[in-house]
Coordinates of C-alpha atoms in Angstrom, one line a residue:
M1 CA 0.1 -14.4 16.0
K2 CA -1.5 -11.0 15.9
L3 CA -1.9 -11.1 12.2
T4 CA -3.8 -14.4 12.3
V5 CA -6.1 -12.9 14.9
L6 CA -6.5 -9.9 12.6
A7 CA -7.7 -12.2 9.8
C8 CA -10.2 -13.9 12.1
A9 CA -11.6 -10.6 13.3
S10 CA -12.1 -9.5 9.7
G11 CA -14.2 -12.6 9.0
L12 CA -16.5 -11.9 11.9
G13 CA -17.6 -8.3 11.3
L14 CA -16.0 -6.6 8.4
S15 CA -17.3 -8.6 5.4
S16 CA -20.0 -6.1 4.7
L17 CA -17.6 -3.2 4.0
E18 CA -17.1 -2.2 0.4
A19 CA -13.6 -0.7 0.6
Q20 CA -10.6 -3.0 1.0
T21 CA -9.6 -2.5 4.7
L22 CA -6.4 -4.1 6.2
P23 CA -8.3 -7.0 7.8
Q24 CA -10.1 -7.7 4.6
V25 CA -6.9 -7.9 2.6
V26 CA -5.3 -10.2 5.2
E27 CA -8.4 -12.4 5.2
R28 CA -8.4 -12.7 1.4
A29 CA -4.7 -13.6 1.4
L30 CA -5.2 -16.3 4.0
Q31 CA -7.9 -17.8 1.8
V32 CA -6.4 -17.9 -1.6
Y33 CA -2.7 -17.3 -1.5
P34 CA -0.9 -20.3 -3.3
S35 CA 1.8 -21.0 -0.6
I36 CA -1.0 -21.5 2.0
Q37 CA -2.7 -24.0 -0.3
T38 CA 0.6 -25.8 -0.7
A39 CA 1.2 -25.9 3.1
N40 CA -2.4 -27.3 3.6
A41 CA -1.8 -30.0 1.1
K42 CA 1.5 -31.0 2.8
A43 CA -0.2 -31.2 6.2
Q44 CA -3.0 -33.4 4.8
A45 CA -0.4 -35.7 3.2
A46 CA 1.5 -36.0 6.5
Q47 CA -1.8 -36.8 8.3
S48 CA -2.4 -39.6 6.0
D49 CA 1.0 -41.1 6.7
I50 CA 0.0 -41.7 10.3
A51 CA -2.7 -44.2 9.2
R52 CA -0.2 -45.9 7.0
A53 CA 2.3 -46.4 9.9
R54 CA -0.4 -47.7 12.3
S55 CA -1.8 -50.1 9.8
A56 CA 1.1 -52.4 10.6
H57 CA -0.6 -53.3 13.9
Q58 CA -3.7 -54.5 12.0
P59 CA -4.1 -58.0 10.5
Q60 CA -2.8 -58.3 6.9
I61 CA -5.4 -60.3 4.9
G62 CA -5.0 -61.4 1.3
V63 CA -5.9 -64.0 -1.3
T64 CA -3.5 -66.0 -3.4
A65 CA -4.6 -67.7 -6.6
Y66 CA -2.6 -70.5 -8.3
G67 CA -2.9 -72.1 -11.7
N68 CA -1.7 -75.7 -11.5
Q69 CA -0.1 -77.8 -14.2
Y70 CA 2.1 -81.0 -14.1
G71 CA 4.5 -82.0 -16.8
S72 CA 2.8 -85.4 -17.2
G73 CA -0.5 -83.6 -17.7
S74 CA -2.1 -85.6 -14.9
I75 CA -3.5 -83.4 -12.1
P76 CA -4.9 -84.9 -8.9
S77 CA -8.5 -84.3 -8.5
S78 CA -8.0 -83.1 -4.9
L79 CA -5.7 -80.4 -6.2
G80 CA -7.4 -79.2 -9.3
R81 CA -6.2 -76.9 -12.0
T82 CA -6.8 -73.7 -10.0
T83 CA -6.2 -73.1 -6.3
I84 CA -7.4 -70.1 -4.3
S85 CA -5.7 -69.7 -0.9
P86 CA -6.6 -66.9 1.6
T87 CA -3.8 -65.7 3.8
A88 CA -3.7 -63.8 7.1
K89 CA -0.8 -62.4 9.1
L90 CA -0.7 -60.5 12.4
N91 CA 2.3 -58.9 14.0
L92 CA 2.7 -60.0 17.6
W93 CA 6.0 -58.3 18.4
S94 CA 8.2 -55.9 16.4
G95 CA 10.7 -54.6 18.9
G96 CA 8.9 -51.3 19.0
K97 CA 9.5 -50.4 15.3
I98 CA 5.9 -50.1 14.3
E99 CA 4.9 -47.9 17.2
A100 CA 8.1 -45.8 16.7
E101 CA 7.2 -45.3 13.1
A102 CA 3.7 -44.2 14.0
Q103 CA 5.0 -41.7 16.5
R104 CA 7.5 -40.4 13.9
A105 CA 4.6 -39.9 11.5
E106 CA 2.6 -38.1 14.2
A107 CA 5.6 -35.8 14.9
L108 CA 6.1 -35.1 11.2
T109 CA 2.4 -34.3 10.9
K110 CA 2.6 -31.8 13.7
A111 CA 5.7 -30.3 12.1
A112 CA 3.8 -29.9 8.8
E113 CA 0.9 -28.3 10.7
Q114 CA 3.2 -25.9 12.4
Q115 CA 4.8 -25.1 9.1
R116 CA 1.4 -24.3 7.7
D117 CA 0.7 -22.0 10.7
G118 CA 4.1 -20.4 10.1
T119 CA 3.1 -19.9 6.4
L120 CA -0.2 -18.3 7.5
E121 CA 1.8 -15.9 9.7
D122 CA 4.2 -15.1 6.9
V123 CA 1.5 -14.4 4.4
A124 CA -0.5 -12.3 6.9
Q125 CA 2.7 -10.3 7.6
Q126 CA 3.5 -9.8 3.9
A127 CA -0.1 -8.7 3.2
S128 CA -0.1 -6.3 6.1
E129 CA 3.3 -4.9 5.1
A130 CA 2.1 -4.4 1.6
Y131 CA -1.0 -2.6 2.8
L132 CA 1.0 -0.4 5.2
N133 CA 3.5 0.3 2.5
W134 CA 0.7 1.4 0.2
D135 CA -0.5 3.8 2.9
K136 CA 3.1 5.2 3.3
T137 CA 3.7 5.7 -0.4
A138 CA 0.3 7.4 -0.7
D139 CA 1.2 9.8 2.1
L140 CA 4.6 10.5 0.5
Y141 CA 3.0 11.1 -2.9
S142 CA 0.6 13.6 -1.2
L143 CA 3.5 15.4 0.4
S144 CA 5.3 15.5 -2.9
V145 CA 2.3 17.2 -4.5
R146 CA 2.3 19.8 -1.6
N147 CA 6.0 20.3 -2.0
L148 CA 5.7 20.9 -5.7
N149 CA 2.9 23.4 -5.2
S150 CA 4.9 25.3 -2.6
H151 CA 7.9 25.5 -4.9
R152 CA 5.6 26.6 -7.8
E153 CA 4.1 29.4 -5.6
T154 CA 7.6 30.5 -4.5
L155 CA 8.8 30.5 -8.1
D156 CA 5.9 32.6 -9.2
D157 CA 6.7 35.2 -6.5
I158 CA 10.4 35.3 -7.3
Q159 CA 9.6 35.6 -11.0
K160 CA 7.4 38.6 -10.3
I161 CA 10.2 40.1 -8.2
S162 CA 12.8 39.4 -10.9
Q163 CA 10.7 41.1 -13.5
V164 CA 11.1 44.4 -11.7
D165 CA 14.5 43.7 -10.1
T166 CA 16.8 42.2 -12.7
G167 CA 19.4 41.6 -10.0
R168 CA 17.3 38.9 -8.5
R169 CA 17.4 36.8 -11.7
I170 CA 19.8 34.3 -10.1
D171 CA 17.2 33.7 -7.4
Y172 CA 14.7 32.9 -10.0
E173 CA 17.1 30.4 -11.7
Q174 CA 17.7 28.7 -8.4
A175 CA 14.0 28.5 -7.6
L176 CA 13.4 27.0 -11.0
V177 CA 15.9 24.3 -10.4
R178 CA 14.4 23.5 -7.0
M179 CA 10.9 23.3 -8.6
E180 CA 12.2 20.9 -11.3
N181 CA 13.8 18.7 -8.6
A182 CA 10.5 18.7 -6.7
S183 CA 8.8 17.7 -10.0
L184 CA 11.2 14.8 -10.4
A185 CA 10.6 13.7 -6.8
L186 CA 6.9 13.8 -7.5
Q187 CA 7.3 11.5 -10.5
Q188 CA 9.4 9.1 -8.4
R189 CA 6.8 9.1 -5.6
K190 CA 4.1 8.4 -8.2
A191 CA 6.1 5.4 -9.5
D192 CA 6.6 4.2 -5.9
L193 CA 2.9 4.4 -5.3
A194 CA 2.1 2.4 -8.4
Q195 CA 4.6 -0.3 -7.4
A196 CA 3.2 -0.5 -3.9
M197 CA -0.3 -1.0 -5.3
Q198 CA 1.0 -3.7 -7.7
K199 CA 2.6 -5.6 -4.8
L200 CA -0.7 -5.4 -2.9
R201 CA -2.4 -7.0 -5.9
R202 CA -0.7 -10.2 -5.0
F203 CA -3.2 -10.4 -2.1
W204 CA -6.1 -8.4 -3.5
A205 CA -6.8 -8.8 -7.2
E206 CA -10.0 -6.7 -7.3
D207 CA -10.3 -3.0 -8.0
M208 CA -8.6 -0.8 -5.3
D209 CA -9.5 2.6 -3.8
A210 CA -7.2 5.5 -4.3
R211 CA -6.2 5.5 -0.6
P212 CA -6.2 2.9 2.2
V213 CA -9.2 3.1 4.6
G214 CA -9.8 2.0 8.2
L215 CA -6.2 2.0 9.3
E216 CA -6.9 4.1 12.4
A217 CA -8.9 1.3 14.0
A218 CA -6.2 -1.3 13.3
L219 CA -3.4 0.9 14.6
A220 CA -5.2 2.2 17.7
E221 CA -4.0 1.0 21.1
N222 CA -6.9 -1.4 21.4
G223 CA -6.5 -2.5 17.7
V224 CA -4.7 -5.7 16.6
L225 CA -1.6 -3.9 15.3
G226 CA -1.6 -1.4 18.2
Q227 CA -0.9 -4.0 20.9
I228 CA 2.9 -3.4 21.0
P229 CA 5.0 -4.5 24.0
M230 CA 6.1 -1.6 26.1
S231 CA 9.7 -2.7 26.4
L232 CA 12.3 -4.8 24.6
A233 CA 12.2 -7.4 27.5
Q234 CA 8.5 -7.9 27.1
A235 CA 8.8 -8.4 23.4
V236 CA 11.4 -11.1 23.8
Q237 CA 9.4 -12.8 26.6
R238 CA 6.6 -13.3 24.1
V239 CA 8.8 -15.6 22.1
T240 CA 7.9 -19.1 23.4
D241 CA 8.1 -22.7 22.0
D242 CA 4.4 -22.2 20.9
L243 CA 5.6 -19.9 18.1
P244 CA 5.1 -21.8 14.8
S245 CA 8.7 -21.3 13.6
I246 CA 9.9 -22.9 16.9
A247 CA 7.2 -25.5 17.3
Q248 CA 8.0 -26.8 13.8
Y249 CA 11.6 -27.6 14.8
K250 CA 10.4 -29.0 18.2
A251 CA 8.2 -31.5 16.3
Q252 CA 11.1 -32.4 14.1
V253 CA 13.1 -33.3 17.2
V254 CA 10.3 -35.6 18.4
A255 CA 10.3 -37.2 14.9
A256 CA 14.1 -37.7 15.1
E257 CA 13.8 -39.4 18.5
A258 CA 11.2 -41.7 17.1
A259 CA 13.5 -42.5 14.2
V260 CA 16.2 -43.5 16.7
R261 CA 13.8 -45.9 18.3
M262 CA 12.9 -47.3 14.9
A263 CA 16.6 -47.9 14.1
K264 CA 17.2 -49.6 17.5
G265 CA 14.1 -51.8 17.0
Q266 CA 16.1 -53.6 14.3
Y267 CA 18.1 -55.3 17.0
W268 CA 15.0 -57.1 18.2
P269 CA 13.3 -60.1 16.7
T270 CA 9.9 -59.9 15.2
V271 CA 7.1 -62.3 16.0
D272 CA 4.2 -62.8 13.5
A273 CA 1.3 -65.2 13.4
A274 CA 0.5 -66.4 9.9
M275 CA -2.4 -68.4 8.6
S276 CA -3.1 -69.7 5.1
R277 CA -4.9 -72.5 3.3
Q278 CA -2.5 -75.0 1.7
Y279 CA -2.5 -78.5 0.1
N280 CA -1.5 -81.2 2.6
T281 CA 0.3 -84.0 0.7
N282 CA -0.3 -86.4 3.6
T283 CA -4.1 -86.0 3.6
L284 CA -4.3 -85.1 -0.1
R285 CA -6.6 -82.2 0.6
F286 CA -6.5 -78.4 1.4
E287 CA -6.3 -77.6 5.0
T288 CA -5.7 -74.5 7.2
F289 CA -2.0 -74.0 7.8
T290 CA -1.0 -71.9 10.9
Q291 CA 2.5 -70.6 11.6
L292 CA 4.2 -68.7 14.4
Q293 CA 7.1 -66.9 12.7
V294 CA 10.1 -65.5 14.6
N295 CA 12.7 -63.5 12.7
A296 CA 15.7 -62.7 14.8
P297 CA 18.7 -60.8 13.3
V298 CA 22.0 -62.4 13.8
F299 CA 24.5 -60.6 11.6
N300 CA 23.9 -58.0 8.8
G301 CA 27.3 -56.5 8.4
G302 CA 26.8 -53.6 10.8
A303 CA 23.8 -52.2 8.9
T304 CA 21.7 -51.9 12.1
S305 CA 24.5 -50.1 14.0
A306 CA 25.0 -47.7 11.1
S307 CA 21.3 -47.0 11.0
V308 CA 21.2 -46.2 14.7
E309 CA 24.2 -43.9 14.4
A310 CA 22.7 -42.1 11.4
A311 CA 19.4 -41.6 13.3
Q312 CA 21.2 -40.3 16.4
G313 CA 23.2 -37.8 14.1
Q314 CA 19.9 -36.6 12.7
L315 CA 18.5 -36.2 16.2
R316 CA 21.5 -34.0 17.2
A317 CA 21.1 -32.0 14.1
A318 CA 17.4 -31.4 14.8
Q319 CA 18.2 -30.4 18.4
F320 CA 20.8 -27.8 17.2
A321 CA 18.3 -26.5 14.6
L322 CA 15.7 -26.1 17.4
E323 CA 18.2 -24.0 19.4
E324 CA 19.0 -21.9 16.4
A325 CA 15.3 -21.3 15.7
R326 CA 14.8 -20.1 19.3
L327 CA 17.8 -17.7 18.9
L328 CA 16.6 -16.4 15.6
A329 CA 13.0 -15.9 16.8
R330 CA 14.3 -13.9 19.8
E331 CA 16.6 -11.9 17.6
K332 CA 13.8 -11.2 15.1
A333 CA 11.5 -10.0 17.9
A334 CA 14.2 -7.8 19.4
L335 CA 15.1 -6.2 16.0
A336 CA 11.4 -5.7 15.1
W337 CA 10.7 -4.0 18.5
Q338 CA 13.8 -1.7 18.2
E339 CA 12.9 -0.8 14.6
W340 CA 9.4 0.1 15.8
A341 CA 10.7 2.2 18.6
S342 CA 13.1 4.0 16.3
A343 CA 10.3 4.5 13.8
Q344 CA 8.1 6.1 16.5
S345 CA 10.9 8.4 17.4
R346 CA 11.6 9.3 13.8
A347 CA 7.9 9.9 13.2
G348 CA 7.8 12.4 16.1
V349 CA 10.9 14.3 14.9
G350 CA 9.6 14.2 11.3
S351 CA 6.3 15.7 12.3
T352 CA 8.1 18.5 14.1
Q353 CA 10.4 19.1 11.2
S354 CA 7.4 19.1 8.8
D355 CA 5.6 21.8 10.9
V356 CA 8.8 23.8 11.0
G357 CA 9.2 23.5 7.3
D358 CA 5.7 24.6 6.7
K359 CA 6.3 27.7 8.8
V360 CA 9.6 28.4 7.0
V361 CA 7.9 28.2 3.6
E362 CA 5.0 30.3 4.8
G363 CA 7.4 32.9 6.2
Y364 CA 9.5 32.9 3.1
Q365 CA 6.5 33.4 0.9
N366 CA 5.1 36.2 3.1
A367 CA 8.5 37.9 3.1
S368 CA 9.0 37.5 -0.7
R369 CA 5.4 38.7 -1.3
S370 CA 6.0 41.7 0.9
A371 CA 9.2 42.6 -0.9
M372 CA 7.4 41.9 -4.2
G373 CA 4.6 44.3 -3.2
V374 CA 7.0 47.1 -2.3
A375 CA 9.0 46.5 -5.6
I376 CA 5.9 46.4 -7.7
K377 CA 4.4 49.5 -6.1
S378 CA 7.6 51.5 -6.6
M379 CA 8.7 50.2 -10.0
M380 CA 5.8 48.6 -12.0
K381 CA 3.4 50.8 -13.9
P382 CA -0.3 50.2 -13.5
R383 CA -2.1 49.2 -16.7
V384 CA -5.3 51.2 -17.4
T385 CA -7.7 50.6 -20.2
V386 CA -9.9 53.5 -21.3
V387 CA -12.9 53.0 -23.5
V388 CA -14.4 56.1 -25.2
E389 CA -17.1 55.8 -27.9
S390 CA -17.4 59.5 -28.5
A391 CA -15.1 60.2 -31.5
Q392 CA -14.7 63.9 -30.5
L393 CA -13.7 63.0 -26.9
M394 CA -11.4 60.3 -28.1
S395 CA -9.4 62.7 -30.3
Q396 CA -9.2 65.2 -27.4
L397 CA -7.9 62.5 -25.1
M398 CA -5.4 61.2 -27.6
L399 CA -4.0 64.7 -28.2
A400 CA -3.8 65.4 -24.4
S401 CA -2.2 62.1 -23.5
A402 CA 0.8 62.9 -25.7
N403 CA 1.9 65.4 -23.1
W404 CA 1.1 63.3 -20.0
Q405 CA 4.1 62.2 -18.0
F406 CA 2.6 59.3 -16.0
A407 CA 4.2 56.1 -14.7
A408 CA 1.3 54.2 -16.2
E409 CA 0.4 52.2 -19.3
V410 CA -2.8 53.7 -20.8
T411 CA -4.6 51.9 -23.7
F412 CA -7.5 53.5 -25.5
F413 CA -10.4 51.7 -27.3
D414 CA -13.2 53.5 -29.2
S415 CA -15.6 50.6 -28.8
V416 CA -17.1 49.0 -25.7
T417 CA -17.3 45.6 -27.5
E418 CA -13.6 45.8 -28.5
G419 CA -12.6 46.7 -25.0
L420 CA -14.5 43.8 -23.4
L421 CA -13.1 41.3 -25.9
D422 CA -9.6 42.5 -25.0
L423 CA -10.1 41.8 -21.3
S424 CA -9.9 38.0 -21.8
S425 CA -6.4 38.1 -23.2
N426 CA -4.9 41.3 -21.8
R427 CA -6.4 41.9 -18.4
P428 CA -5.6 45.4 -17.1
D429 CA -5.3 46.6 -13.5
M430 CA -8.2 49.0 -14.1
L431 CA -10.9 49.7 -16.7
V432 CA -12.5 53.2 -17.3
V433 CA -15.5 53.3 -19.6
E434 CA -17.1 56.5 -20.9
M435 CA -20.8 55.7 -21.5
S436 CA -22.6 58.1 -23.7
M437 CA -24.8 55.5 -25.4
P438 CA -28.5 55.0 -24.7
R439 CA -29.5 53.9 -21.2
A440 CA -30.5 50.4 -22.3
Q441 CA -27.1 49.8 -23.8
Q442 CA -25.4 51.2 -20.7
E443 CA -27.4 48.7 -18.6
K444 CA -26.2 45.8 -20.9
T445 CA -22.6 47.0 -20.6
L446 CA -22.9 47.1 -16.8
Q447 CA -24.4 43.6 -16.7
A448 CA -21.6 42.3 -19.0
L449 CA -18.9 43.7 -16.6
E450 CA -20.6 42.2 -13.6
N451 CA -20.8 38.8 -15.3
F452 CA -17.0 39.1 -16.1
N453 CA -16.2 39.8 -12.4
N454 CA -18.3 36.9 -11.3
R455 CA -16.3 34.2 -13.2
G456 CA -14.2 33.2 -10.1
R457 CA -11.1 35.4 -10.6
A458 CA -10.3 38.5 -8.6
P459 CA -12.7 41.2 -9.6
L460 CA -11.5 43.8 -12.0
S461 CA -11.6 47.4 -10.8
V462 CA -14.0 49.3 -13.1
V463 CA -15.1 52.9 -13.3
L464 CA -18.1 53.8 -15.4
V465 CA -18.5 57.5 -16.3
T466 CA -22.1 58.3 -17.2
E467 CA -24.6 61.1 -17.0
E468 CA -27.4 58.7 -15.9
K469 CA -28.3 59.5 -12.3
D470 CA -29.7 56.2 -11.1
L471 CA -27.5 53.7 -12.9
L472 CA -26.2 51.6 -10.0
S473 CA -24.2 48.4 -10.0
K474 CA -25.9 45.3 -8.7
H475 CA -23.5 43.2 -6.6
T476 CA -23.7 40.2 -4.2
S477 CA -24.7 41.1 -0.7
G478 CA -21.8 41.2 1.8
T479 CA -19.1 41.6 -0.9
T480 CA -17.2 44.7 -2.0
N481 CA -18.4 46.3 -5.2
S482 CA -15.6 46.6 -7.6
I483 CA -17.6 48.6 -10.2
Q484 CA -18.0 52.3 -9.5
V485 CA -20.5 54.6 -11.3
V486 CA -19.2 58.2 -11.5
S487 CA -21.2 61.2 -12.7
G488 CA -20.0 62.5 -16.1
P489 CA -19.2 63.9 -18.4
M490 CA -15.6 62.8 -19.0
S491 CA -13.0 65.3 -20.2
P492 CA -9.2 65.3 -20.7
I493 CA -8.8 67.3 -17.4
W494 CA -10.9 64.7 -15.5
M495 CA -8.9 61.8 -17.0
H496 CA -5.6 63.5 -16.1
A497 CA -6.7 64.0 -12.5
Y498 CA -8.0 60.5 -12.2
L499 CA -4.8 58.9 -13.6
T500 CA -2.7 61.1 -11.2
G501 CA -4.6 59.6 -8.3
V502 CA -4.2 56.0 -9.6
V503 CA -0.4 56.4 -9.9
A504 CA -0.1 57.9 -6.5
S505 CA -2.2 55.1 -4.9
C506 CA 0.0 52.4 -6.5
Q507 CA 3.2 54.0 -5.0
I508 CA 1.9 54.1 -1.4

């Protein structure tokens, strides 16, 4: 019954919302779903049958027309070639058959109406379940996305570790398999979400949002779906004969009792008063002819007794069906309440496990990144790009670098433009630029490097060696400046000392 109330509430105050909320979906389903239209048509047809049954109490009036012709060809003038005779008949006593048939029609009408109410409940429940399933699959899809992202981050960490520690290659392979499984799970959740939305379209054919909205209000304690009995006994006590699935069978029992009275009424005579206009051969004219008709059954081969026994058998069957409906309704309510209680418990445990899982993943990533940091600092070589436009200084550095024994990868460029272009494809850990060009060109180079660092990625550590005294880097207030300006000139001895410090800092 809650679901029907939910639909009524949606019609009162939620019609102005743009998004499809749960009450709106239920309301739309109760208005246009085909099975509800079928149940309404059946209830209307049963209602019409009551008038048909009670019409037997009313006078039956008709007109009979005759075309007269004798073999001799001579027709009395008092008779004429055509005769029109009105007839009227009124039942005075039927042994209770007419009233029993009317009561049976009323009971069947009530059964049809209860069946319609049961159909409303079923459709409302199906629409609500489809909406809630949509919300569940959307949450599961979001969790799958988070799960895949966590596996991808872990895989990236392990890949970096395995690059410097080849013994951890098997860890990388296992992490890769886990990430592929997470990707497959994501695809399955995506398909489940599409199927859930397709099922919901049975009740809501218009465009749908990406996620359900307004569920918190419906599921709150004072919401329609939040009013759950506190115990199993309270849930079972709410199952009464007013429930549509039970009231329908109860009405069928009443109809079966009326059918028994109809069958027993065949034992009794029927009394009718009939009136017609007929030709009186004595007076040779048409006169009103009135009859009192009594029809009493004497012997019909046991047909009446068989009809009574058949009706009584149908009555017993209806009574047993009513008892079964009560048992099934109580069982359904008990199972639903137990499933709800179990779901509440599982939800609590699942939330705890999810929190623990998040902490485990975070701890594992922190541990792996810590190990990765130690491994990288001890084993990986820093990559340094050096840009020198002075041809003489470049030749001196190239000659001196042949004797350097550094745990570092040093790449030389003789053009600032070439060095900047290389940053997009081969990003180093550090950039050193010797600027001996005119001041205007130095300022443009500084601006280009600042623009590169402001593109959203982690800023690149840059050292500019110049003899200009007031060439300072402009940077955003409150942030660490990653571009340092060092007084020149640059020399092979200066570069050797600088790279020595870089290697030492990376191994700390």
